Coordinates of C-alpha atoms and ligand atoms in Angstrom, one line a residue:
M1 CA 63.4 -63.6 48.0
E2 CA 62.6 -64.6 51.9
R3 CA 65.9 -66.3 52.6
C4 CA 69.4 -66.2 51.4
S5 CA 72.4 -68.3 52.4
L6 CA 75.9 -67.5 52.1
I7 CA 79.6 -68.7 52.3
A8 CA 82.0 -66.5 54.3
P9 CA 85.7 -67.7 54.2
A10 CA 88.4 -67.1 56.6
K11 CA 91.5 -65.0 55.8
I12 CA 95.3 -65.3 56.3
N13 CA 97.8 -62.6 56.1
L14 CA 100.7 -63.4 53.7
Y15 CA 102.2 -60.0 54.7
L16 CA 101.5 -57.4 57.2
E17 CA 103.7 -54.5 57.8
I18 CA 102.7 -51.7 60.0
I19 CA 103.9 -48.5 58.5
G20 CA 102.8 -45.8 61.0
D21 CA 100.3 -44.2 63.0
R22 CA 96.9 -42.4 61.8
P23 CA 95.1 -39.5 63.1
D24 CA 92.2 -41.7 63.7
G25 CA 94.1 -43.9 66.1
F26 CA 94.3 -46.8 63.9
H27 CA 97.5 -47.9 62.2
E28 CA 98.5 -47.4 58.7
L29 CA 99.0 -50.9 57.1
A30 CA 100.1 -52.6 53.9
M31 CA 98.9 -56.3 54.1
V32 CA 98.5 -58.9 51.5
M33 CA 95.4 -60.9 52.3
Q34 CA 94.3 -64.3 51.1
S35 CA 91.1 -66.1 51.4
V36 CA 91.1 -69.6 52.6
D37 CA 88.7 -72.6 52.1
L38 CA 87.7 -72.6 55.8
V39 CA 84.2 -71.2 55.8
D40 CA 81.2 -70.0 57.9
R41 CA 77.6 -70.5 56.4
I42 CA 75.3 -67.6 57.1
D43 CA 71.4 -68.0 56.4
L44 CA 69.5 -65.1 56.5
H45 CA 65.6 -65.2 56.8
S46 CA 62.9 -62.5 56.4
I47 CA 60.9 -62.2 59.6
S48 CA 57.6 -60.2 59.8
T49 CA 58.7 -58.2 63.0
D50 CA 61.0 -55.2 62.9
T51 CA 63.8 -57.0 64.7
I52 CA 67.2 -58.5 64.1
R53 CA 67.9 -61.9 65.8
V54 CA 71.3 -63.7 65.6
R55 CA 71.8 -67.4 66.4
C56 CA 75.3 -69.0 66.3
S57 CA 76.2 -72.6 66.5
H58 CA 79.4 -71.6 68.5
P59 CA 78.6 -71.2 72.4
G60 CA 81.5 -68.7 72.7
V61 CA 80.1 -66.2 70.0
P62 CA 77.9 -63.5 71.6
S63 CA 74.1 -63.5 69.8
D64 CA 73.2 -59.8 71.1
R65 CA 74.3 -56.4 69.6
S66 CA 77.9 -57.0 69.8
N67 CA 78.0 -59.6 67.3
L68 CA 79.3 -58.2 64.2
A69 CA 76.7 -59.9 61.9
Y70 CA 74.1 -58.1 64.1
R71 CA 76.0 -54.8 63.6
A72 CA 76.1 -55.2 59.8
A73 CA 72.3 -55.9 59.8
R74 CA 71.7 -52.9 62.0
L75 CA 73.9 -50.7 59.8
M76 CA 71.7 -51.6 56.7
A77 CA 68.4 -51.2 58.7
E78 CA 69.7 -47.6 59.5
R79 CA 70.8 -46.8 55.9
F80 CA 67.6 -48.1 54.2
P81 CA 65.0 -47.4 56.8
E82 CA 62.1 -47.7 54.4
T83 CA 63.1 -51.0 53.2
F84 CA 63.7 -52.1 56.6
A85 CA 60.0 -51.0 57.7
N86 CA 58.5 -52.5 54.5
L87 CA 60.0 -55.8 54.4
G88 CA 60.5 -56.6 58.3
G89 CA 63.4 -57.8 60.0
V90 CA 65.8 -60.5 59.7
E91 CA 67.0 -63.8 61.6
I92 CA 70.6 -64.7 61.0
H93 CA 72.0 -68.1 61.7
I94 CA 75.7 -68.6 61.8
D95 CA 77.1 -72.0 61.3
K96 CA 80.7 -71.5 62.8
Q97 CA 83.6 -73.3 61.5
I98 CA 86.2 -70.5 61.5
P99 CA 87.9 -70.4 64.9
I100 CA 86.9 -67.4 66.9
A101 CA 89.8 -64.8 68.1
A102 CA 92.1 -66.5 65.9
G103 CA 93.4 -63.9 63.4
L104 CA 91.4 -65.4 60.8
A105 CA 88.8 -62.6 60.5
G106 CA 85.9 -64.7 61.5
G107 CA 83.6 -62.0 62.6
S108 CA 84.5 -59.8 59.8
A109 CA 83.7 -62.4 57.3
N110 CA 80.1 -62.8 58.9
A111 CA 79.4 -59.0 58.8
A112 CA 80.4 -59.2 55.3
A113 CA 78.1 -61.8 54.6
V114 CA 75.3 -60.2 56.2
L115 CA 75.8 -56.9 53.8
V116 CA 76.2 -58.9 50.7
G117 CA 73.0 -61.1 51.8
L118 CA 70.8 -58.2 52.8
N119 CA 71.7 -56.3 49.5
L120 CA 70.2 -59.4 47.7
L121 CA 67.3 -59.9 50.1
W122 CA 66.0 -56.3 50.0
K123 CA 66.9 -55.8 46.4
L124 CA 69.1 -52.9 47.0
G125 CA 71.1 -53.2 44.0
L126 CA 74.3 -52.0 45.9
T127 CA 77.5 -52.4 44.0
Q128 CA 80.5 -54.0 45.5
P129 CA 82.6 -50.8 45.9
E130 CA 79.4 -49.5 47.6
L131 CA 79.1 -52.5 49.9
Q132 CA 82.7 -52.1 50.7
E133 CA 82.3 -48.4 51.6
L134 CA 79.6 -49.4 54.2
A135 CA 81.9 -52.2 55.3
A136 CA 84.7 -49.8 56.3
E137 CA 82.4 -48.2 58.8
L138 CA 82.0 -51.5 60.5
G139 CA 85.6 -52.7 60.7
S140 CA 88.9 -52.7 58.7
D141 CA 88.9 -56.3 57.5
I142 CA 85.3 -56.4 56.1
P143 CA 85.9 -54.8 52.7
F144 CA 88.4 -57.2 52.1
C145 CA 86.3 -60.1 53.2
I146 CA 83.4 -59.0 50.7
S147 CA 85.7 -59.5 47.6
G148 CA 88.1 -61.8 48.9
G149 CA 90.6 -63.7 47.0
T150 CA 94.1 -62.5 46.8
A151 CA 94.3 -58.7 47.3
L152 CA 96.7 -55.9 48.7
A153 CA 95.1 -54.2 51.8
T154 CA 96.2 -50.5 52.6
G155 CA 95.3 -47.5 55.0
R156 CA 94.0 -49.2 57.9
G157 CA 93.4 -52.3 55.9
E158 CA 90.1 -51.0 54.1
K159 CA 91.6 -49.9 50.9
I160 CA 91.5 -52.7 48.6
S161 CA 93.4 -53.4 45.4
P162 CA 92.9 -57.1 44.0
L163 CA 96.0 -59.3 43.0
P164 CA 96.2 -62.1 40.7
N165 CA 94.5 -65.2 42.2
M166 CA 97.1 -68.0 43.3
E167 CA 95.6 -71.3 42.3
G168 CA 97.0 -74.7 43.8
L169 CA 98.4 -73.5 47.1
H170 CA 97.6 -75.7 50.1
V171 CA 97.4 -74.2 53.8
V172 CA 98.0 -76.0 57.1
L173 CA 96.2 -73.9 59.8
G174 CA 97.1 -74.6 63.5
K175 CA 95.4 -73.1 66.6
F176 CA 95.5 -74.0 70.5
R177 CA 91.8 -74.1 71.4
N178 CA 92.6 -72.4 74.6
L179 CA 94.4 -69.6 73.2
A180 CA 93.1 -66.1 72.2
V181 CA 95.0 -63.2 71.1
S182 CA 93.3 -59.7 71.5
T183 CA 93.9 -57.8 68.3
P184 CA 93.8 -54.2 70.1
W185 CA 96.2 -55.7 72.7
A186 CA 98.8 -56.7 69.8
Y187 CA 98.7 -53.4 67.9
K188 CA 98.9 -51.3 71.1
T189 CA 101.8 -53.1 72.4
F190 CA 103.5 -52.8 68.9
R191 CA 103.2 -49.2 69.1
E192 CA 104.6 -48.9 72.6
R193 CA 107.7 -50.8 71.5
F194 CA 108.3 -49.8 67.9
S195 CA 106.6 -46.4 67.3
H196 CA 109.9 -45.0 67.2
Q197 CA 110.4 -46.8 63.7
Y198 CA 107.1 -45.5 62.4
I199 CA 107.2 -43.4 59.2
T200 CA 105.3 -40.2 60.3
D201 CA 105.2 -38.2 57.1
K202 CA 102.2 -38.7 55.3
A203 CA 103.7 -38.5 51.7
E204 CA 106.5 -40.9 52.8
Q205 CA 103.8 -43.4 54.2
A206 CA 102.3 -43.1 50.7
E207 CA 105.6 -43.8 49.1
R208 CA 106.0 -46.9 51.4
H209 CA 102.6 -48.2 50.1
R210 CA 103.8 -47.9 46.5
E211 CA 107.0 -49.7 47.4
V212 CA 105.1 -52.7 49.0
H213 CA 102.6 -52.7 45.8
A214 CA 105.8 -52.7 43.7
G215 CA 107.7 -54.9 46.0
P216 CA 108.9 -58.5 45.9
M217 CA 105.6 -60.3 47.4
V218 CA 103.3 -58.7 45.0
S219 CA 105.8 -59.7 42.2
A220 CA 105.9 -63.0 43.1
L221 CA 102.3 -63.2 43.3
F222 CA 102.0 -61.9 39.8
K223 CA 104.6 -64.4 38.7
H224 CA 102.9 -67.3 40.5
D225 CA 106.3 -68.1 41.9
R226 CA 105.2 -70.4 44.9
E227 CA 108.7 -70.8 46.4
K228 CA 109.2 -67.0 46.6
I229 CA 105.9 -66.6 48.2
G230 CA 106.8 -68.8 50.9
R231 CA 110.1 -67.2 51.5
L232 CA 108.7 -63.6 51.7
L233 CA 105.9 -64.4 54.2
Y234 CA 106.1 -61.4 56.7
N235 CA 104.1 -60.4 59.8
D236 CA 105.3 -57.5 62.0
L237 CA 103.0 -58.6 64.8
E238 CA 105.0 -61.7 65.4
K239 CA 107.4 -59.6 67.1
I240 CA 104.9 -59.1 69.7
V241 CA 103.0 -62.1 69.9
L242 CA 105.8 -64.8 69.6
P243 CA 107.7 -63.6 72.6
E244 CA 104.5 -63.2 74.6
F245 CA 102.9 -66.7 73.8
P246 CA 105.6 -69.5 73.7
D247 CA 103.0 -71.9 72.5
V248 CA 102.5 -70.0 69.4
A249 CA 106.3 -69.7 68.8
K250 CA 106.6 -73.4 69.3
L251 CA 103.9 -74.1 66.9
R252 CA 105.3 -72.0 64.3
E253 CA 108.7 -73.9 64.8
A254 CA 107.0 -77.1 64.4
M255 CA 105.2 -76.0 61.0
A256 CA 108.5 -75.2 59.5
E257 CA 108.8 -78.7 58.1
P258 CA 111.4 -79.2 55.2
E259 CA 108.5 -79.6 52.8
V260 CA 106.6 -76.3 53.5
L261 CA 107.1 -73.3 51.4
G262 CA 107.0 -71.2 54.5
A263 CA 105.3 -70.7 57.8
M264 CA 104.0 -67.8 59.7
M265 CA 101.5 -66.5 62.0
S266 CA 98.2 -64.9 60.8
G267 CA 97.1 -61.5 61.7
S268 CA 97.4 -60.9 65.3
G269 CA 97.6 -64.7 65.9
P270 CA 97.3 -67.0 67.4
T271 CA 96.6 -69.1 64.3
V272 CA 100.1 -70.3 62.7
F273 CA 99.9 -71.2 58.9
A274 CA 102.2 -73.3 56.6
L275 CA 102.0 -73.2 52.8
T276 CA 102.6 -76.5 50.5
D277 CA 102.1 -76.9 47.0
T278 CA 100.3 -80.1 47.1
E279 CA 97.6 -81.5 49.4
E280 CA 99.6 -84.6 50.3
K281 CA 102.3 -82.4 51.5
A282 CA 100.0 -80.3 53.6
C283 CA 98.5 -83.7 55.1
R284 CA 102.1 -84.8 55.8
V285 CA 102.8 -81.5 57.5
R286 CA 99.7 -81.8 59.7
D287 CA 100.7 -85.2 60.8
A288 CA 104.1 -84.1 61.6
V289 CA 103.1 -81.3 63.7
R290 CA 100.4 -83.6 65.4
A291 CA 103.1 -85.7 66.2
K292 CA 105.7 -83.2 67.5
I293 CA 103.1 -81.4 69.8
L294 CA 100.9 -83.7 71.8
D295 CA 98.4 -81.4 72.9
E296 CA 94.4 -82.1 72.9
E297 CA 94.0 -78.3 72.7
L298 CA 95.9 -78.1 69.3
D299 CA 93.4 -77.8 66.3
L300 CA 94.7 -78.5 63.0
W301 CA 93.3 -78.2 59.6
V302 CA 94.3 -78.7 56.0
T303 CA 92.7 -76.4 53.7
K304 CA 93.7 -74.4 50.3
F305 CA 93.6 -70.8 49.0
F306 CA 89.9 -69.6 47.9
P307 CA 89.5 -67.5 45.0
T308 CA 86.7 -65.4 46.3
G309 CA 85.1 -63.6 49.2
I310 CA 81.4 -63.9 50.0
S311 CA 79.6 -66.1 47.7
T312 CA 75.8 -67.3 47.6
V313 CA 75.1 -71.0 48.0
D314 CA 73.7 -72.4 44.8
G315 CA 69.9 -72.9 44.5
V316 CA 69.2 -71.0 48.0
Ligands
LIG401 P1 90.5 -60.7 63.1 O1 91.5 -61.2 62.3 O2 89.6 -59.6 62.4 O3 91.1 -59.9 64.3 P2 89.6 -62.6 64.7 O4 89.7 -63.9 63.8 O5 90.9 -62.5 65.5 O6 89.3 -61.4 63.8 P3 87.0 -63.0 65.6 O7 86.8 -64.4 65.4 O8 86.3 -62.2 64.6 O9 88.5 -62.8 65.6 O10 86.4 -62.5 67.0 C1 86.9 -61.6 67.8 C2 85.9 -61.4 69.1 O11 84.7 -60.9 68.4 C3 85.2 -62.7 69.5 O12 85.9 -62.9 70.9 C4 84.0 -62.6 69.6 O13 83.7 -62.4 71.1 C5 83.3 -61.1 69.0 N1 82.5 -61.5 67.9 C6 81.5 -60.7 67.8 N2 80.9 -61.1 66.5 C7 81.4 -62.4 66.1 C8 81.1 -63.3 65.0 N3 80.1 -63.1 64.3 N4 81.9 -64.4 64.9 C9 83.1 -64.4 65.8 N5 83.2 -63.5 66.8 C10 82.5 -62.7 67.0

């Protein structure tokens, strides 16, 4: 095999709770993650020279060593030097549909696709847990992006427990093109304002994880209770991002149409999403938001829950 094409879906957070600090400087989190059908396509081609090249259809994405897809390929080359020496380098082409710096884990999804793709291209035979262990070295959201679907993510986000897939939920996504929120800034500011509320004891942190696992959002997912899922959407980072970015707060308010099950900011934003139980309702919400916010910078998508993480494109 000399080439491989993959689909890399974006994610939204249905639940994001910051539990406390960790000795490694990250935060201890409890999140419910959900893949959505807004995807980048990643094409990998073997090349005879021992280089890793990245090209991306979006001019705002770096094509140098800072690209997460590059870093994923570099990590694989370092871990499997003989294979890299024998089979040569790789050219990575990213067809970018996921907006960047949006709280939708686009870069992480690209890195996840490169790990899965090189495992196939280089016939390494790594299992999904093995790939997820490598992924955790690159970034906290990448292990989830590999398996995708619906999952609880704990630790710094890298410990994944799959949850039942929710079929039939539709998503309206909204993002102002000219707005980007830095994830490190959002977490740092949260720490400055709310660290007095953190759970500091390790055993108590573990207990809080168990509580979330047995809690109302996970239970609503097991019961496929769409209304409850909509009502229980939660994101601690809204406390930081909404006051600082009034446009995001305005968009969230505009999304809270009577027909939606719930609306919330995803991750560290600035993307806001609304959930509906039919595609028709999602389209009506999109149109209503478009009518309320007359701003050419506002991009809106109608999409739906996606049941998997990285998958190969059939026949390639
Ligand atoms: P998260 O939800 O994980 O915080 P995000 O959706 O907010 O992610 P990304 O789209 O992953 O943010 O991009 C964040 C930054 O990373 C961008 O500003 C971009 O410069 C850089 N970046 C590096 N590699 C990529 C990539 N393959 N795709 C998009 N951005 C990338």
